Coordinates of C-alpha atoms and ligand atoms in Angstrom, one line a residue:
X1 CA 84.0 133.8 115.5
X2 CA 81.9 131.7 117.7
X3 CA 79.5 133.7 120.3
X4 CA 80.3 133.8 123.5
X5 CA 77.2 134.7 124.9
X6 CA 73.9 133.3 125.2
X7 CA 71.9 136.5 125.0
X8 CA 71.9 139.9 123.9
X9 CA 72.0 142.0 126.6
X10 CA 69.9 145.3 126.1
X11 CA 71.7 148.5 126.4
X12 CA 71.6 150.1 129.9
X13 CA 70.1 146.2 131.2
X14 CA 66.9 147.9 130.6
X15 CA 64.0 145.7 131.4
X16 CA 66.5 142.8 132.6
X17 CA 65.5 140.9 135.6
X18 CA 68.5 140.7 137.7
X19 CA 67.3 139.3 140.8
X20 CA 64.2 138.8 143.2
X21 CA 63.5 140.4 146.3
X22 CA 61.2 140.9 148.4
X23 CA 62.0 144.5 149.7
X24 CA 60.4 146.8 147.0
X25 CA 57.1 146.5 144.2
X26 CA 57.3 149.0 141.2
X27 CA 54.5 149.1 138.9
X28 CA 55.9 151.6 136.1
X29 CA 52.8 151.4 134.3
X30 CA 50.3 152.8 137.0
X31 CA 52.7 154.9 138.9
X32 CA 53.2 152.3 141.8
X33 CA 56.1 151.9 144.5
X34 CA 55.6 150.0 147.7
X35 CA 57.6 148.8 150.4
X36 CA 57.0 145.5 151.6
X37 CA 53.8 145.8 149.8
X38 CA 53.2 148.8 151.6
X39 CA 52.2 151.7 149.2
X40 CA 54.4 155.1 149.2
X41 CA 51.5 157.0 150.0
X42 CA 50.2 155.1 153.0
X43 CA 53.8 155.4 154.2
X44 CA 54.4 159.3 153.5
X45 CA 51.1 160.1 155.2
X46 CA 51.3 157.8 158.6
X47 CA 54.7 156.6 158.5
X48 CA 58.0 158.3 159.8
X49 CA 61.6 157.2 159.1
X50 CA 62.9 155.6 161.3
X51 CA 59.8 153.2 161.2
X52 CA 60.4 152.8 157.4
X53 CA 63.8 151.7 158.2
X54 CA 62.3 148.8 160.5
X55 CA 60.5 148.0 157.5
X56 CA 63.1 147.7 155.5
X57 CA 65.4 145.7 157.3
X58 CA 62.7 143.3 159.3
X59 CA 60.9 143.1 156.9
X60 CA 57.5 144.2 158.6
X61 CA 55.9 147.3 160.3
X62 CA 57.1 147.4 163.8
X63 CA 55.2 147.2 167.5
X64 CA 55.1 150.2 169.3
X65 CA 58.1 148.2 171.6
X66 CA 60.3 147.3 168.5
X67 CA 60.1 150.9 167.2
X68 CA 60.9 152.3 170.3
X69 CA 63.9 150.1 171.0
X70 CA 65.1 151.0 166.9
X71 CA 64.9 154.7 167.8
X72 CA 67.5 154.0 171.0
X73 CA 69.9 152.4 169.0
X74 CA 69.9 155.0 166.1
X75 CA 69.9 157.3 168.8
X76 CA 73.1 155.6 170.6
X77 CA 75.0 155.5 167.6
X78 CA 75.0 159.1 166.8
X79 CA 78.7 159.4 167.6
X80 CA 81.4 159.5 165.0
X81 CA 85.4 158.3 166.3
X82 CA 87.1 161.6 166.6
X83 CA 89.7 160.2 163.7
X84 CA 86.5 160.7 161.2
X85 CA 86.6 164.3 162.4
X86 CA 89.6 165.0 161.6
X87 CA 89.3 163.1 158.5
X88 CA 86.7 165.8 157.4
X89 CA 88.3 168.6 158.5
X90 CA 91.3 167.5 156.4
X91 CA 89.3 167.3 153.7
X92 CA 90.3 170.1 151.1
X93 CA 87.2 173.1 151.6
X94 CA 86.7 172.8 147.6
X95 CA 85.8 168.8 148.1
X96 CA 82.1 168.1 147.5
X97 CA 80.4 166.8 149.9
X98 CA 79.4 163.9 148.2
X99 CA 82.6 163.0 147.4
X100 CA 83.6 163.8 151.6
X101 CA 80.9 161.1 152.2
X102 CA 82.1 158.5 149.8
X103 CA 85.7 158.8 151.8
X104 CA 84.4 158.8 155.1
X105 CA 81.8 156.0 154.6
X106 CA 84.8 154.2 153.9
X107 CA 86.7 155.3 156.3
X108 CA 84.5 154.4 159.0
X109 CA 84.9 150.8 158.5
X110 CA 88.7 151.2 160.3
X111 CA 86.6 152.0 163.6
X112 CA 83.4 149.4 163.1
X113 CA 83.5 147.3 166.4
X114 CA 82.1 144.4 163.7
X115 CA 84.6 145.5 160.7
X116 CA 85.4 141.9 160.2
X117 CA 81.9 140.4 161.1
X118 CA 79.6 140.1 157.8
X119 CA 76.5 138.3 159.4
X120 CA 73.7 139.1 159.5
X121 CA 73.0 140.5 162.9
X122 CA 76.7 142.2 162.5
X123 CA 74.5 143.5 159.5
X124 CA 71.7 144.8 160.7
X125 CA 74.1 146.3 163.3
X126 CA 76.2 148.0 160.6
X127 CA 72.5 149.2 159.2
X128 CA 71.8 150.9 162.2
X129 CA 75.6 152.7 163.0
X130 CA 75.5 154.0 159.4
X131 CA 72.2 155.4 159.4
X132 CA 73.1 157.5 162.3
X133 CA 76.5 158.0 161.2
X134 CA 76.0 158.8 157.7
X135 CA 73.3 161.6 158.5
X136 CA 76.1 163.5 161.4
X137 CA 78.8 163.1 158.2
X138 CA 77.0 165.1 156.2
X139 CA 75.5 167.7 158.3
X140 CA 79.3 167.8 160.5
X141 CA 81.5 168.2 157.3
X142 CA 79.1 171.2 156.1
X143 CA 80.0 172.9 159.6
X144 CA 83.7 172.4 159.4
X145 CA 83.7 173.6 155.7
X146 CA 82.0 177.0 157.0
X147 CA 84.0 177.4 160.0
X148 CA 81.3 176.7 162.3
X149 CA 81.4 174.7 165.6
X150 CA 80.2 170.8 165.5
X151 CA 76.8 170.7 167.0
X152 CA 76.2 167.8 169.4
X153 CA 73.8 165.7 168.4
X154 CA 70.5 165.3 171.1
X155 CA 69.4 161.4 171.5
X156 CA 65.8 162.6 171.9
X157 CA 65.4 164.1 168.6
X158 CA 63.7 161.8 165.8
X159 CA 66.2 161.1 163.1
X160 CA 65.2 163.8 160.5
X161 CA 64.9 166.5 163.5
X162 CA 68.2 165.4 164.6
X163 CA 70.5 165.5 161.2
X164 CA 68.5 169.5 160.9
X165 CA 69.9 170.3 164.6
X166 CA 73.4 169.3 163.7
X167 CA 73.6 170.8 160.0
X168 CA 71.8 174.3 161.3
X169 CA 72.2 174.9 165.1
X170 CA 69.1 175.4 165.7
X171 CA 65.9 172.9 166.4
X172 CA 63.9 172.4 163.5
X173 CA 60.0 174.0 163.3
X174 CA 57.6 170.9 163.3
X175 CA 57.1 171.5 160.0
X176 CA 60.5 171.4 158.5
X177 CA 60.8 168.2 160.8
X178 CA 58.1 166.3 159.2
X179 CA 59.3 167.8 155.9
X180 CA 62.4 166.0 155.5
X181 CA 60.7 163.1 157.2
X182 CA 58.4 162.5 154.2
X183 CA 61.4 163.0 152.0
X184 CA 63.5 160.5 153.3
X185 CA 60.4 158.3 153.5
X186 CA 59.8 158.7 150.0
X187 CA 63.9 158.3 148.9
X188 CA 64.6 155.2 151.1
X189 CA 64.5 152.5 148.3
X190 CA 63.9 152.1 145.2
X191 CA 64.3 148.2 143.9
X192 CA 67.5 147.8 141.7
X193 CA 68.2 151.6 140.8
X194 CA 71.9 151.6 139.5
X195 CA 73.5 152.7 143.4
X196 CA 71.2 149.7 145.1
X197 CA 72.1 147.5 142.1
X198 CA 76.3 148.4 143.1
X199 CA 75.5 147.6 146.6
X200 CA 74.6 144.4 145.6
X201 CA 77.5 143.4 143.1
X202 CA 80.2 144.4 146.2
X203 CA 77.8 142.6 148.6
X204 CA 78.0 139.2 146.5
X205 CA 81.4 139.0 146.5
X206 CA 81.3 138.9 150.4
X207 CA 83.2 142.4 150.7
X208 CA 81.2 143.7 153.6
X209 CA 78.6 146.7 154.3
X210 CA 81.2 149.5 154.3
X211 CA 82.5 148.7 150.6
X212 CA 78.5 148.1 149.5
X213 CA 77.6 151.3 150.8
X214 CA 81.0 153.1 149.7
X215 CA 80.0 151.5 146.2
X216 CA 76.4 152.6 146.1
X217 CA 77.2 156.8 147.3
X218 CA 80.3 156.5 144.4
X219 CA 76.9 155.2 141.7
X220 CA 74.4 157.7 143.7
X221 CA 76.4 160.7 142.9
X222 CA 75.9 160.6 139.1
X223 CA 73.3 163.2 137.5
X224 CA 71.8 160.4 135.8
X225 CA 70.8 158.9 139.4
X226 CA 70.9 161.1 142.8
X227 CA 73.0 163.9 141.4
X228 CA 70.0 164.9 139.3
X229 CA 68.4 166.8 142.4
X230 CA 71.5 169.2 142.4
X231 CA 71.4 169.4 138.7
X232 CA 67.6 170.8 138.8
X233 CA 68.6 173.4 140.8
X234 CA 71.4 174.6 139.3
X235 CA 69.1 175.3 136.6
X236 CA 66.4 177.2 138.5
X237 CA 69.1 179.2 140.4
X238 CA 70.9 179.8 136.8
X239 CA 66.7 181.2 135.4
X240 CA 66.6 183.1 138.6
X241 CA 69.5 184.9 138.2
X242 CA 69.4 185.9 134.6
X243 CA 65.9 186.9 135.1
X244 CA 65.2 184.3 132.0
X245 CA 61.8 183.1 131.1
X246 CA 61.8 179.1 132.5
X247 CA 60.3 177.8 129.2
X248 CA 62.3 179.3 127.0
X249 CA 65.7 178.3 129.2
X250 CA 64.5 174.8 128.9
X251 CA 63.5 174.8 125.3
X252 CA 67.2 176.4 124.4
X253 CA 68.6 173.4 126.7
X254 CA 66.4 171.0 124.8
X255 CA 67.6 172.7 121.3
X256 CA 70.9 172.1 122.3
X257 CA 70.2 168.3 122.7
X258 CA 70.9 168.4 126.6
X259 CA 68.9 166.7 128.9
X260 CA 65.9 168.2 131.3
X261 CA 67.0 167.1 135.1
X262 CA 64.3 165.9 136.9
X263 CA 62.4 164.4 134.1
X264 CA 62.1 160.4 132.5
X265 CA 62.2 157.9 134.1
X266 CA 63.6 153.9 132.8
X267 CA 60.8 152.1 135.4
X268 CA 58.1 154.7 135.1
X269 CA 56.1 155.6 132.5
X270 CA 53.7 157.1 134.1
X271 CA 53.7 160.0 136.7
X272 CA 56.2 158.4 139.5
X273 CA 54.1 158.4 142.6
X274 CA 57.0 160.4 144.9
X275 CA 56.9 163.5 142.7
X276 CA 53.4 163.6 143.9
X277 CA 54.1 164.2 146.9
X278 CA 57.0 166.3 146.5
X279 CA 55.2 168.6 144.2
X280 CA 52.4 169.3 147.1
X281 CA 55.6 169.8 149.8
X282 CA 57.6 172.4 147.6
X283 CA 54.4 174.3 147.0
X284 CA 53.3 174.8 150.6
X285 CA 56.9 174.8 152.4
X286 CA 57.6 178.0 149.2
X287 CA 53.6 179.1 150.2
X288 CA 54.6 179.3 154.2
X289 CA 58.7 180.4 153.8
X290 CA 58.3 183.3 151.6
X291 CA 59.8 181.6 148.9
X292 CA 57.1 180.4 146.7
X293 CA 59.6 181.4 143.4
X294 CA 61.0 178.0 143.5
X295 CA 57.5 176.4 142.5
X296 CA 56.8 178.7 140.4
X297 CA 59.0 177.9 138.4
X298 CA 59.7 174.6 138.5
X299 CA 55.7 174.3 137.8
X300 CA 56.2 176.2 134.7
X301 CA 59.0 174.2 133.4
X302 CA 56.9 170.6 134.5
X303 CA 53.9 172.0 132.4
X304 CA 56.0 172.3 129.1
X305 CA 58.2 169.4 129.8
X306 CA 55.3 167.2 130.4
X307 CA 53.1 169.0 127.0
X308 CA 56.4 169.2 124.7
X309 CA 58.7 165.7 125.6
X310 CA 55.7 163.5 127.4
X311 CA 58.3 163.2 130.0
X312 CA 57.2 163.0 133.7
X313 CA 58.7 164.7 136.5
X314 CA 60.3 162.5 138.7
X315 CA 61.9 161.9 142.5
X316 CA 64.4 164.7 142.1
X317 CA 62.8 167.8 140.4
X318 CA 60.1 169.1 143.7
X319 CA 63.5 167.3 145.9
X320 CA 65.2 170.5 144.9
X321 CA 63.1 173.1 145.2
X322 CA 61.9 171.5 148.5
X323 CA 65.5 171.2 150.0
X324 CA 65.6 174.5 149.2
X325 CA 62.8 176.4 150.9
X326 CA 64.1 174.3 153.7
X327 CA 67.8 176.2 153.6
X328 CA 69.2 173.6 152.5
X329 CA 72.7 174.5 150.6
X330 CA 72.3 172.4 147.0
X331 CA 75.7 170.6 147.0
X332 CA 74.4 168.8 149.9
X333 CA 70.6 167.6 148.5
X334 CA 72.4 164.5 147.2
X335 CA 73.7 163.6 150.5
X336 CA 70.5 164.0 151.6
X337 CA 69.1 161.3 149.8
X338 CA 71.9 159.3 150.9
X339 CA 70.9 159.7 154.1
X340 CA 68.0 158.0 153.5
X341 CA 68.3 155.8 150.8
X342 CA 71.3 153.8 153.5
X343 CA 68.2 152.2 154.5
X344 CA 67.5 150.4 151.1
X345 CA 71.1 149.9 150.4
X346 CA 71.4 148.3 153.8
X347 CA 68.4 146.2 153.2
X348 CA 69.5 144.7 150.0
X349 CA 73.0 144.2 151.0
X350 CA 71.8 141.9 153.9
X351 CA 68.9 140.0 151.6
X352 CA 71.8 139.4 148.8
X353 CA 73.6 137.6 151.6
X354 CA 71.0 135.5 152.9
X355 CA 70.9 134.0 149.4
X356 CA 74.1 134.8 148.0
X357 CA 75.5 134.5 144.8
X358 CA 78.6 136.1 142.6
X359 CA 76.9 138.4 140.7
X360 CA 79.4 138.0 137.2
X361 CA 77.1 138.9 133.9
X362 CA 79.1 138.5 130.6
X363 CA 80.1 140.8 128.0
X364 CA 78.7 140.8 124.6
X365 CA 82.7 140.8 122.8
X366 CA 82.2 143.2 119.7
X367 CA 86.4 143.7 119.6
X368 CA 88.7 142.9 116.9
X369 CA 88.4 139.3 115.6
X370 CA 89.7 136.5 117.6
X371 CA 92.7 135.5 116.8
X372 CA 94.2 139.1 115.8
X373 CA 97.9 137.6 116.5
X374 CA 101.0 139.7 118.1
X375 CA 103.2 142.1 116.1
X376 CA 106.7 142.6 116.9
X377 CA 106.5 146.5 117.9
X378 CA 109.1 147.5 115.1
X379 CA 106.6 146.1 112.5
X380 CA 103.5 148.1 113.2
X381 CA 102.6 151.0 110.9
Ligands
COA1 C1 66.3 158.9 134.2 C2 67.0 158.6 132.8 C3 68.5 158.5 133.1 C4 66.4 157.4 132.2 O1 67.2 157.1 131.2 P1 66.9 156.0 130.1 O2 65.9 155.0 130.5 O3 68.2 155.4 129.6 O4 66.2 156.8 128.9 P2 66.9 157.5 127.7 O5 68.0 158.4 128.2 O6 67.4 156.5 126.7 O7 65.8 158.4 127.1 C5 64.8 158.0 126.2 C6 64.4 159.1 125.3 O8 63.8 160.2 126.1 C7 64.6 161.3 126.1 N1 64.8 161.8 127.5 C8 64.8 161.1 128.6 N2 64.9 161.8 129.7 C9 65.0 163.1 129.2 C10 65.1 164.3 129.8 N3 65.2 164.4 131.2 N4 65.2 165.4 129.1 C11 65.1 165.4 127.8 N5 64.9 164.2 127.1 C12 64.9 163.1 127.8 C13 66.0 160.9 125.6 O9 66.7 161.9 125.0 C14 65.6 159.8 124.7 O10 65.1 160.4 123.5 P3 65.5 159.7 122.0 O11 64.9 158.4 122.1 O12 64.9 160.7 121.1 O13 67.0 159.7 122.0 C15 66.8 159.8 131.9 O14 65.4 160.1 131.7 C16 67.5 161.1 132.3 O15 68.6 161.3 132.0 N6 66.8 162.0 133.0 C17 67.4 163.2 133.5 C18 68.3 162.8 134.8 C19 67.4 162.5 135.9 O16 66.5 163.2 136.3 N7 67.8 161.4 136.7 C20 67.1 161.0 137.9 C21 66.3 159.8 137.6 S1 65.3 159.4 139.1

């Protein structure tokens, strides 16, 4: 049978070049990630969210004018149609909130004032609405499925201090607020990781923003990718309660030829450079809460993971423990990073379409052989 196919594709596209962009540098061999060229750390230490997103969509750092005019309009656009309310608290109180996200994200396209719009400055528009909107989904749905009032949101609140107000009641401490900050710094992009990559397939066939971003949380929510953060701490809540030692609950998990959540990485293969920083914000948010178990043992597990299966920790192991110390229930921690990765996605939906192109790989066929003719269906055995 004659090949179809030029090249063999490797398994999982690892190492595949897909496209170019000029949003996000990874160097998996020295632990690097930048935006814009703009090293994570530089950002995490000086930067704040919604200065990140500027950087992501613009394409540079803001002036102290553009930033302030970007904070307005997230600001203004913390307001969700009151048919979105309802469609959330319709929303069976067993439906994750992941999966509430996915639906509503979707949804929100029938109220868009640019639903049929896909330019770019409809866009960066769109960018702006679902950052703010996405953020008061997830911390309004949580409310509804406790049977607690909707907390309005307040305009003068920074974007991390804001989504904290609405999901608690209550305004933030400072250091809660530049907490979460850092951690939606550190989640907001992430080159072509498999939800950023969907974006981009439904982007190039000129769907729109709503269906890219509805794409990407449906990709995000597996525990291969975003739902990994949930999965970690299922697993310290599980050692927790059974009063089990954390090495030995990891080396039966590892016996048993399951996975470690939290750890590996395809890109790096050295320590990935947010963990660092996550690892230092779970130990002093535990140090200053009270609740300095969660490090403990996530450290414990780190230090055999890393000696046993020379596996790193990565984004979503110190997420969990982090999320946590800041009361944060664990079914919403991938929402979380929703709420900040919609920057990245946003970004790389808007530079697919400013140099567009169907994104339509082949398949390798490895099927029956070609032809394998029709049989009558009284003649099969
Ligand atoms: C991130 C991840 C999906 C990358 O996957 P990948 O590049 O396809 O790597 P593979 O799954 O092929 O793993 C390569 C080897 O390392 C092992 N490995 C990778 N991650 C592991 C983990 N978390 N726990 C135990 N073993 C792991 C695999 O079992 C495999 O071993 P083998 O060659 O003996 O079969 C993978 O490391 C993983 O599943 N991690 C846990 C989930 C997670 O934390 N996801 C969030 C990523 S930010």
């Amino acid at each position: 049978m004659s090949g179809m196919t030029t090249t063999h594709a490797p398994k999982g596209l690892e190492g595949v070049v897909a496209t170019n962009s000029k949003i996000c540098y990874i160097d998996g061999d020295r632990g690097v990630l930048a935006y814009r060229g703009i090293d994570i750390h530089e950002l995490a230490d000086h930067s704040n969210f919604e200065e990140t997103c500027y950087l992501l969509w613009f394409g540079k750092l803001p002036t102290r004018r553009e930033l302030r005019q970007l904070r307005e309009r997230l600001a203004e656009e913390r307001k969700l149609d009151a048919s979105v309310i309802t469609l959330l608290g319709s929303a069976p109180r067993h439906a994750l909130p992941m999966d509430v996200l996915r639906t509503a994200v979707s949804a929100l396209s029938f109220y868009d004032p640019q639903e049929k719009n896909n330019d770019r400055t409809a866009n960066v528009d769109k960018a702006i609405r679902l950052t703010s909107q996405i953020a008061m989904i997830v911390a309004a749905y949580d409310r509804i499925r406790k049977g607690k009032p909707l907390v309005e949101p307040d305009r003068a609140l920074s974007h991390a201090a804001n989504f904290l107000l609405m999901l608690n009641g209550t305004h933030p401490s400072a250091t809660a607020e530049r907490a979460l900050d850092i951690a939606l710094i550190l989640h907001a992009d992430h080159e072509l990781n498999a939800s950023t990559f969907a974006a981009r397939v439904t982007a190039a066939t000129l769907s729109d923003m709503h269906s890219a971003i509805t794409s990407a949380i449906g990709a995000l929510k597996g525990p291969l990718h975003g739902g990994a953060n949930e999965a970690v701490f299922r697993i310290l809540e599980a050692i927790d309660e059974s009063g089990a030692d954390p090495v030995e609950y990891v080396k039966d998990m590892l016996a048993q030829k399951k996975k470690i959540p939290g750890f590996g990485h395809r890109v790096y293969h050295t320590e990935d450079p947010r963990a660092t920083h996550l690892r230092v914000m779970s130990r002093d948010l535990g140090n200053s809460t009270g609740q300095a178990k969660w490090f403990e043992v996530s450290s414990k597990i780190e230090e055999f993971v890393k000696a046993d299966k020379k596996l790193n920790a990565n984004v979503d192991f110190y997420s969990a423990s982090t999320y946590r110390t800041l009361g944060i229930d664990v079914d919403l921690f991938t929402p979380i990073f929703a709420i900040s990765r919609i920057s990245g996605w946003a970004a790389h939906v808007i530079e697919q379409l400013d140099d567009n192109r169907l994104i339509r790989p082949r398949a390798e066929y490895t099927g029956p052989e070609y032809p394998s003719h029709y049989v009558a269906i009284d003649q099969r055995s």
